[in-house]
Short mmCIF file of C-alpha atoms in Angstrom, two decimals:
data_model
loop_
_atom_site.label_atom_id
_atom_site.label_comp_id
_atom_site.label_asym_id
_atom_site.label_seq_id
_atom_site.Cartn_x
_atom_site.Cartn_y
_atom_site.Cartn_z
CA UNK A 1 -11.48 22.04 -66.80
CA UNK A 2 -13.94 22.58 -63.63
CA UNK A 3 -17.27 23.27 -65.11
CA UNK A 4 -16.96 21.31 -68.42
CA UNK A 5 -17.83 17.67 -66.97
CA UNK A 6 -20.53 16.04 -68.52
CA UNK A 7 -23.67 15.97 -66.82
CA UNK A 8 -24.42 12.99 -64.83
CA UNK A 9 -26.61 9.98 -66.58
CA UNK A 10 -30.30 10.12 -65.47
CA UNK A 11 -31.21 8.03 -62.05
CA UNK A 12 -33.06 4.91 -63.63
CA UNK A 13 -36.62 4.94 -62.66
CA UNK A 14 -37.74 2.20 -60.48
CA UNK A 15 -39.27 -0.83 -61.94
CA UNK A 16 -42.96 -0.85 -61.89
CA UNK A 17 -44.15 -2.30 -58.48
CA UNK A 18 -41.21 -2.27 -56.88
CA UNK A 19 -41.82 -1.57 -53.35
CA UNK A 20 -40.46 1.24 -51.57
CA UNK A 21 -37.63 0.56 -48.78
CA UNK A 22 -39.55 -0.33 -45.64
CA UNK A 23 -39.71 2.48 -42.85
CA UNK A 24 -37.32 2.18 -40.01
CA UNK A 25 -40.21 1.17 -37.62
CA UNK A 26 -41.43 -1.58 -39.84
CA UNK A 27 -38.13 -2.95 -40.35
CA UNK A 28 -37.87 -3.23 -36.52
CA UNK A 29 -40.74 -4.56 -36.03
CA UNK A 30 -39.95 -7.54 -38.40
CA UNK A 31 -36.70 -8.34 -36.47
CA UNK A 32 -38.78 -8.00 -33.35
CA UNK A 33 -41.07 -10.58 -34.37
CA UNK A 34 -38.23 -12.79 -35.59
CA UNK A 35 -35.89 -12.64 -32.74
CA UNK A 36 -36.87 -11.19 -29.60
CA UNK A 37 -38.32 -13.07 -26.23
CA UNK A 38 -42.06 -12.70 -25.91
CA UNK A 39 -41.48 -9.99 -23.25
CA UNK A 40 -39.85 -7.65 -25.78
CA UNK A 41 -42.49 -8.44 -28.35
CA UNK A 42 -45.08 -7.55 -26.00
CA UNK A 43 -43.46 -4.46 -24.86
CA UNK A 44 -42.90 -3.63 -28.68
CA UNK A 45 -46.49 -3.92 -29.21
CA UNK A 46 -47.48 -1.87 -26.19
CA UNK A 47 -45.47 1.09 -27.10
CA UNK A 48 -45.47 1.27 -30.67
CA UNK A 49 -48.55 -0.65 -32.23
CA UNK A 50 -51.20 0.52 -29.19
CA UNK A 51 -51.05 -2.76 -27.30
CA UNK A 52 -52.21 -3.39 -24.06
CA UNK A 53 -50.14 -3.08 -20.76
CA UNK A 54 -51.58 -6.13 -19.09
CA UNK A 55 -49.77 -8.83 -21.54
CA UNK A 56 -46.33 -6.66 -21.25
CA UNK A 57 -46.85 -7.09 -17.12
CA UNK A 58 -47.70 -10.88 -17.61
CA UNK A 59 -44.69 -11.65 -19.62
CA UNK A 60 -42.42 -9.88 -17.16
CA UNK A 61 -44.17 -12.00 -14.10
CA UNK A 62 -42.54 -15.06 -15.60
CA UNK A 63 -39.32 -13.76 -14.31
CA UNK A 64 -40.52 -13.06 -10.83
CA UNK A 65 -39.24 -15.23 -8.02
CA UNK A 66 -41.07 -16.08 -4.98
CA UNK A 67 -38.47 -13.82 -2.49
CA UNK A 68 -39.94 -10.52 -4.64
CA UNK A 69 -36.99 -10.42 -7.06
CA UNK A 70 -36.57 -11.16 -10.51
CA UNK A 71 -34.35 -13.76 -12.18
CA UNK A 72 -33.82 -16.28 -14.86
CA UNK A 73 -31.82 -14.17 -17.33
CA UNK A 74 -34.14 -11.17 -17.46
CA UNK A 75 -30.91 -9.12 -18.01
CA UNK A 76 -29.33 -11.54 -20.63
CA UNK A 77 -26.01 -11.20 -19.08
CA UNK A 78 -26.64 -13.17 -15.81
CA UNK A 79 -28.13 -16.78 -16.52
CA UNK A 80 -29.81 -19.05 -14.04
CA UNK A 81 -33.07 -18.64 -11.78
CA UNK A 82 -31.78 -16.54 -9.17
CA UNK A 83 -32.90 -13.04 -8.39
CA UNK A 84 -30.08 -10.49 -9.12
CA UNK A 85 -30.20 -6.61 -8.78
CA UNK A 86 -29.50 -6.33 -12.77
CA UNK A 87 -32.29 -8.08 -13.23
CA UNK A 88 -34.42 -5.65 -10.98
CA UNK A 89 -32.87 -2.53 -12.45
CA UNK A 90 -34.80 -4.10 -15.71
CA UNK A 91 -37.95 -5.08 -14.43
CA UNK A 92 -38.49 -1.83 -12.95
CA UNK A 93 -37.47 0.17 -16.32
CA UNK A 94 -40.37 -2.05 -17.81
CA UNK A 95 -42.93 -1.52 -15.28
CA UNK A 96 -41.98 2.31 -15.25
CA UNK A 97 -42.84 2.30 -19.10
CA UNK A 98 -46.30 0.77 -18.01
CA UNK A 99 -47.16 3.18 -15.26
CA UNK A 100 -47.01 0.13 -12.91
CA UNK A 101 -44.64 0.72 -10.11
CA UNK A 102 -46.84 0.64 -7.02
CA UNK A 103 -48.25 -1.91 -5.22
CA UNK A 104 -47.87 -5.02 -3.12
CA UNK A 105 -45.55 -6.05 -5.76
CA UNK A 106 -43.06 -3.11 -5.35
CA UNK A 107 -43.62 -3.61 -1.59
CA UNK A 108 -42.43 -7.19 -1.79
CA UNK A 109 -39.57 -5.76 -4.19
CA UNK A 110 -38.40 -3.47 -1.64
CA UNK A 111 -38.32 -6.00 1.15
CA UNK A 112 -36.35 -8.28 -1.03
CA UNK A 113 -33.68 -5.46 -1.54
CA UNK A 114 -33.51 -4.69 2.05
CA UNK A 115 -32.55 -8.52 2.53
CA UNK A 116 -29.62 -8.40 -0.31
CA UNK A 117 -28.30 -4.97 0.31
CA UNK A 118 -24.58 -3.97 1.78
CA UNK A 119 -24.73 -2.89 5.34
CA UNK A 120 -24.73 0.83 3.67
CA UNK A 121 -27.86 0.05 1.96
CA UNK A 122 -26.51 -0.25 -1.52
CA UNK A 123 -26.97 -3.12 -4.15
CA UNK A 124 -23.92 -4.99 -5.49
CA UNK A 125 -23.86 -5.74 -9.10
CA UNK A 126 -23.90 -9.62 -8.41
CA UNK A 127 -24.85 -11.41 -5.36
CA UNK A 128 -22.80 -14.81 -4.48
CA UNK A 129 -24.73 -17.88 -5.39
CA UNK A 130 -24.62 -21.46 -3.69
CA UNK A 131 -24.09 -22.59 -7.11
CA UNK A 132 -22.29 -21.28 -9.98
CA UNK A 133 -24.76 -19.91 -12.70
CA UNK A 134 -23.22 -18.57 -16.28
CA UNK A 135 -22.81 -14.92 -16.25
CA UNK A 136 -20.75 -12.43 -18.33
CA UNK A 137 -17.00 -12.29 -17.46
CA UNK A 138 -17.38 -8.24 -16.76
CA UNK A 139 -19.38 -9.28 -13.88
CA UNK A 140 -17.43 -11.02 -11.35
CA UNK A 141 -18.85 -12.92 -8.66
CA UNK A 142 -17.31 -11.96 -5.30
CA UNK A 143 -17.80 -13.54 -1.95
CA UNK A 144 -18.37 -10.39 -0.42
CA UNK A 145 -19.63 -8.01 -3.09
CA UNK A 146 -19.84 -4.33 -2.36
CA UNK A 147 -22.72 -1.80 -3.19
CA UNK A 148 -22.00 -0.27 -6.49
CA UNK A 149 -23.76 2.59 -8.25
CA UNK A 150 -24.25 0.67 -11.14
CA UNK A 151 -26.97 -1.12 -10.08
CA UNK A 152 -28.31 1.10 -7.09
CA UNK A 153 -28.52 4.46 -9.07
CA UNK A 154 -31.21 3.22 -11.81
CA UNK A 155 -33.40 1.53 -9.30
CA UNK A 156 -33.21 3.92 -6.62
CA UNK A 157 -34.06 6.60 -9.39
CA UNK A 158 -37.33 4.69 -11.00
CA UNK A 159 -38.85 4.17 -7.16
CA UNK A 160 -38.39 7.90 -6.38
CA UNK A 161 -40.11 9.22 -9.77
CA UNK A 162 -42.56 6.76 -9.18
CA UNK A 163 -43.44 8.42 -5.64
CA UNK A 164 -42.52 5.02 -3.60
CA UNK A 165 -41.52 5.35 -0.15
CA UNK A 166 -39.87 2.31 1.68
CA UNK A 167 -37.62 2.36 4.63
CA UNK A 168 -34.65 0.94 2.12
CA UNK A 169 -34.77 3.79 0.15
CA UNK A 170 -33.62 6.27 2.59
CA UNK A 171 -30.17 4.68 3.05
CA UNK A 172 -30.14 3.69 -0.87
CA UNK A 173 -30.70 7.33 -1.67
CA UNK A 174 -28.24 8.52 0.87
CA UNK A 175 -25.41 5.91 -0.68
CA UNK A 176 -26.01 7.18 -4.29
CA UNK A 177 -25.85 11.11 -2.92
CA UNK A 178 -22.63 10.13 -1.67
CA UNK A 179 -21.22 8.50 -4.55
CA UNK A 180 -22.28 11.08 -6.98
CA UNK A 181 -21.17 14.18 -5.44
CA UNK A 182 -17.78 12.59 -5.08
CA UNK A 183 -17.07 11.01 -8.39
CA UNK A 184 -13.61 11.79 -9.30
CA UNK A 185 -13.25 9.07 -11.75
CA UNK A 186 -15.88 6.92 -13.71
CA UNK A 187 -16.62 4.91 -16.56
CA UNK A 188 -19.84 5.56 -19.01
CA UNK A 189 -22.23 2.95 -17.34
CA UNK A 190 -21.69 4.08 -14.31
CA UNK A 191 -22.44 7.57 -15.22
CA UNK A 192 -25.55 6.33 -16.87
CA UNK A 193 -26.53 4.86 -13.57
CA UNK A 194 -25.74 7.96 -11.93
CA UNK A 195 -28.05 10.34 -14.41
CA UNK A 196 -30.66 7.47 -13.79
CA UNK A 197 -30.62 8.23 -10.11
CA UNK A 198 -30.32 11.99 -10.77
CA UNK A 199 -33.43 12.31 -12.92
CA UNK A 200 -35.77 10.46 -10.26
CA UNK A 201 -33.93 12.23 -7.03
CA UNK A 202 -36.78 14.17 -5.28
CA UNK A 203 -34.40 17.28 -4.29
CA UNK A 204 -34.63 18.36 -7.81
CA UNK A 205 -31.67 21.82 -7.35
CA UNK A 206 -29.60 19.38 -5.65
CA UNK A 207 -29.82 16.77 -8.49
CA UNK A 208 -29.41 19.81 -11.25
CA UNK A 209 -25.96 21.05 -9.36
CA UNK A 210 -24.60 17.25 -8.96
CA UNK A 211 -25.49 16.60 -12.79
CA UNK A 212 -23.66 20.15 -13.60
CA UNK A 213 -20.55 18.68 -12.06
CA UNK A 214 -20.82 15.21 -13.51
CA UNK A 215 -21.25 16.72 -16.98
CA UNK A 216 -18.23 18.69 -16.77
CA UNK A 217 -16.25 15.39 -15.64
CA UNK A 218 -17.83 13.28 -18.37
CA UNK A 219 -16.41 15.96 -21.00
CA UNK A 220 -13.32 16.59 -19.28
CA UNK A 221 -12.78 12.51 -19.39
CA UNK A 222 -13.59 12.14 -22.92
CA UNK A 223 -16.35 9.49 -21.46
CA UNK A 224 -18.68 10.58 -24.36
CA UNK A 225 -18.20 10.15 -28.07
CA UNK A 226 -19.12 13.82 -29.40
CA UNK A 227 -18.06 13.41 -33.25
CA UNK A 228 -19.36 9.80 -34.26
CA UNK A 229 -17.85 9.99 -37.15
CA UNK A 230 -14.51 9.92 -35.34
CA UNK A 231 -15.17 7.45 -32.75
CA UNK A 232 -12.22 5.39 -33.52
CA UNK A 233 -10.09 8.08 -32.12
CA UNK A 234 -11.68 7.81 -28.44
CA UNK A 235 -10.01 4.83 -26.77
CA UNK A 236 -12.88 2.79 -25.14
CA UNK A 237 -12.90 2.58 -21.19
CA UNK A 238 -10.99 0.10 -19.08
CA UNK A 239 -12.57 -3.22 -19.63
CA UNK A 240 -14.55 -2.40 -22.54
CA UNK A 241 -14.76 -3.81 -25.75
CA UNK A 242 -12.98 -1.80 -28.74
CA UNK A 243 -15.96 -0.57 -30.28
CA UNK A 244 -17.85 -0.12 -26.60
CA UNK A 245 -18.50 3.78 -26.64
CA UNK A 246 -21.17 5.93 -25.37
CA UNK A 247 -22.70 8.87 -27.22
CA UNK A 248 -24.80 11.82 -25.91
CA UNK A 249 -28.05 9.90 -26.76
CA UNK A 250 -26.88 7.03 -24.15
CA UNK A 251 -26.82 9.60 -21.34
CA UNK A 252 -29.75 11.80 -22.30
CA UNK A 253 -32.15 9.29 -23.36
CA UNK A 254 -35.05 11.77 -23.03
CA UNK A 255 -35.13 15.36 -23.64
CA UNK A 256 -36.26 16.08 -20.18
CA UNK A 257 -32.87 14.45 -18.84
CA UNK A 258 -30.87 16.66 -16.78
CA UNK A 259 -27.71 15.07 -19.14
CA UNK A 260 -29.43 16.93 -22.25
CA UNK A 261 -27.72 19.95 -20.68
CA UNK A 262 -24.88 18.47 -21.20
CA UNK A 263 -24.68 18.68 -24.94
CA UNK A 264 -25.12 21.30 -27.43
CA UNK A 265 -28.00 21.17 -30.02
CA UNK A 266 -25.83 20.30 -32.80
CA UNK A 267 -23.71 17.24 -30.50
CA UNK A 268 -26.77 15.81 -29.83
CA UNK A 269 -28.05 16.02 -33.11
CA UNK A 270 -25.23 14.41 -34.40
CA UNK A 271 -25.43 11.46 -31.79
CA UNK A 272 -29.43 11.12 -33.10
CA UNK A 273 -28.22 11.07 -36.83
CA UNK A 274 -25.88 8.21 -35.81
CA UNK A 275 -28.30 6.43 -33.62
CA UNK A 276 -30.57 6.17 -36.35
CA UNK A 277 -27.98 5.24 -39.07
CA UNK A 278 -27.23 2.42 -36.67
CA UNK A 279 -29.93 0.14 -37.31
CA UNK A 280 -28.93 -3.05 -39.38
CA UNK A 281 -30.02 -4.37 -42.69
CA UNK A 282 -32.09 -7.06 -40.37
CA UNK A 283 -34.25 -4.13 -38.66
CA UNK A 284 -32.19 -4.38 -35.16
CA UNK A 285 -29.85 -2.40 -33.79
CA UNK A 286 -26.33 -3.48 -32.82
CA UNK A 287 -24.57 -4.35 -29.08
CA UNK A 288 -21.33 -2.92 -28.80
CA UNK A 289 -20.43 -4.86 -25.35
CA UNK A 290 -18.27 -7.68 -25.39
CA UNK A 291 -20.27 -11.11 -26.63
CA UNK A 292 -19.77 -13.82 -24.33
CA UNK A 293 -22.40 -16.06 -25.29
CA UNK A 294 -24.72 -16.36 -28.11
CA UNK A 295 -27.84 -16.57 -26.35
CA UNK A 296 -26.93 -13.66 -24.41
CA UNK A 297 -26.41 -11.60 -27.71
CA UNK A 298 -29.03 -12.66 -29.32
CA UNK A 299 -31.56 -11.53 -26.22
CA UNK A 300 -29.69 -8.19 -25.86
CA UNK A 301 -30.39 -7.10 -29.24
CA UNK A 302 -34.35 -6.56 -29.46
CA UNK A 303 -33.55 -4.91 -26.24
CA UNK A 304 -31.45 -2.56 -27.47
CA UNK A 305 -33.62 -2.06 -30.36
CA UNK A 306 -36.29 -0.93 -28.27
CA UNK A 307 -34.08 1.28 -26.28
CA UNK A 308 -33.26 2.92 -29.80
CA UNK A 309 -36.52 3.43 -30.89
CA UNK A 310 -37.79 5.05 -27.95
CA UNK A 311 -35.18 7.42 -27.65
CA UNK A 312 -35.47 8.16 -31.36
CA UNK A 313 -39.07 8.60 -30.59
CA UNK A 314 -38.67 10.76 -27.51
CA UNK A 315 -37.04 13.46 -29.81
CA UNK A 316 -39.00 13.05 -32.67
CA UNK A 317 -36.86 11.35 -34.77
CA UNK A 318 -39.18 8.55 -35.44
CA UNK A 319 -41.56 8.52 -38.10
CA UNK A 320 -45.20 7.96 -37.31
CA UNK A 321 -47.15 4.64 -38.29
CA UNK A 322 -46.49 0.67 -37.86
CA UNK A 323 -44.91 -1.64 -40.04
CA UNK A 324 -46.98 -3.92 -42.20
CA UNK A 325 -47.59 -6.87 -39.59
CA UNK A 326 -48.73 -3.68 -37.16
CA UNK A 327 -50.93 -1.89 -39.57
CA UNK A 328 -52.61 -5.38 -40.64
CA UNK A 329 -53.14 -6.54 -37.09
CA UNK A 330 -54.62 -3.13 -36.14
CA UNK A 331 -56.69 -3.02 -39.06
CA UNK A 332 -57.85 -6.48 -38.30
CA UNK A 333 -58.81 -5.87 -34.87
CA UNK A 334 -60.64 -2.91 -35.89
CA UNK A 335 -62.67 -4.51 -37.99
CA UNK A 336 -63.70 -7.52 -35.91
CA UNK A 337 -64.23 -4.79 -32.85
CA UNK A 338 -66.66 -2.37 -35.42
CA UNK A 339 -68.56 -5.71 -36.37
CA UNK A 340 -69.26 -6.36 -32.67
CA UNK A 341 -70.23 -2.83 -32.24
CA UNK A 342 -67.13 -2.10 -29.86
CA UNK A 343 -65.05 0.94 -30.43
CA UNK A 344 -61.22 0.46 -30.50
CA UNK A 345 -59.34 2.66 -28.16
CA UNK A 346 -56.74 4.90 -30.28
CA UNK A 347 -52.82 4.26 -30.20
CA UNK A 348 -51.06 4.79 -26.66
CA UNK A 349 -49.58 8.21 -26.25
CA UNK A 350 -45.48 8.22 -26.35
CA UNK A 351 -44.00 7.08 -23.05
#
């Protein structure tokens, strides 16, 4: 009968000397050192271990081409050496995190963007190449590719947020406004790109109004999974992998994003709980998009892991402290600096 159950057996004490479970950041650190490219290793060290910006910049520079664009599979979905808009968007995201979206490098990049833009001033997803390099099948190559918000929005948003002014931006900005304000049907990744544009757009009142309408569209069309525990009930967008869903934290990556207003505290809380629980036993986060090549999938996971960690930290969900390797490295370098009579700067503040 209820109330007559025997008390549960006591929990067995942990063996003497048993190690406590590693903290999420320590587990992620081990994953990064084991699997990531040099660029993601440097980015992790910069954002979470008090590392310097110059090594990140140097690693990113290895993807830079003579035309001012970025190539060499910086975005793992497009292989080969050629400069592509998807690579540019990722490069600017890295530079934005370093606070280095300025100077002659950005001027050369804008000249490159001018050359590769469509007549309306927008960027296609993939530029046609004189020879075929491997690429994800969900990014088809067209002889005369149209401009897309998917690539143009993030690039324009980052440049505006960093107060870059270039003639190319005028037409590209007009293109983004037209697309965002006239969206009637969309898909989750395009909405992400729209948010990236709106979060950096100089006209904040116009951006807020556009974001409010876009948020209603996202909820009405079911483009976001508001109940992660019931995500199987949400059909994925056309062309997406069966488990390729986006959640509130995917749109509102930081609390100051305009997309934050689309969700209640409870909805965002469930989303962040789900994101934290998605960390895999190896310490990394999964990639939900369709796998098409082993190398691409392997390189994508450290990028996804960095994005997850930065989002969790932005919302105060990441416990303080570094992993074993980071703590040992910081302690060792501090001891060396102290012996030399040099003070070591403290950890880099959150970005």
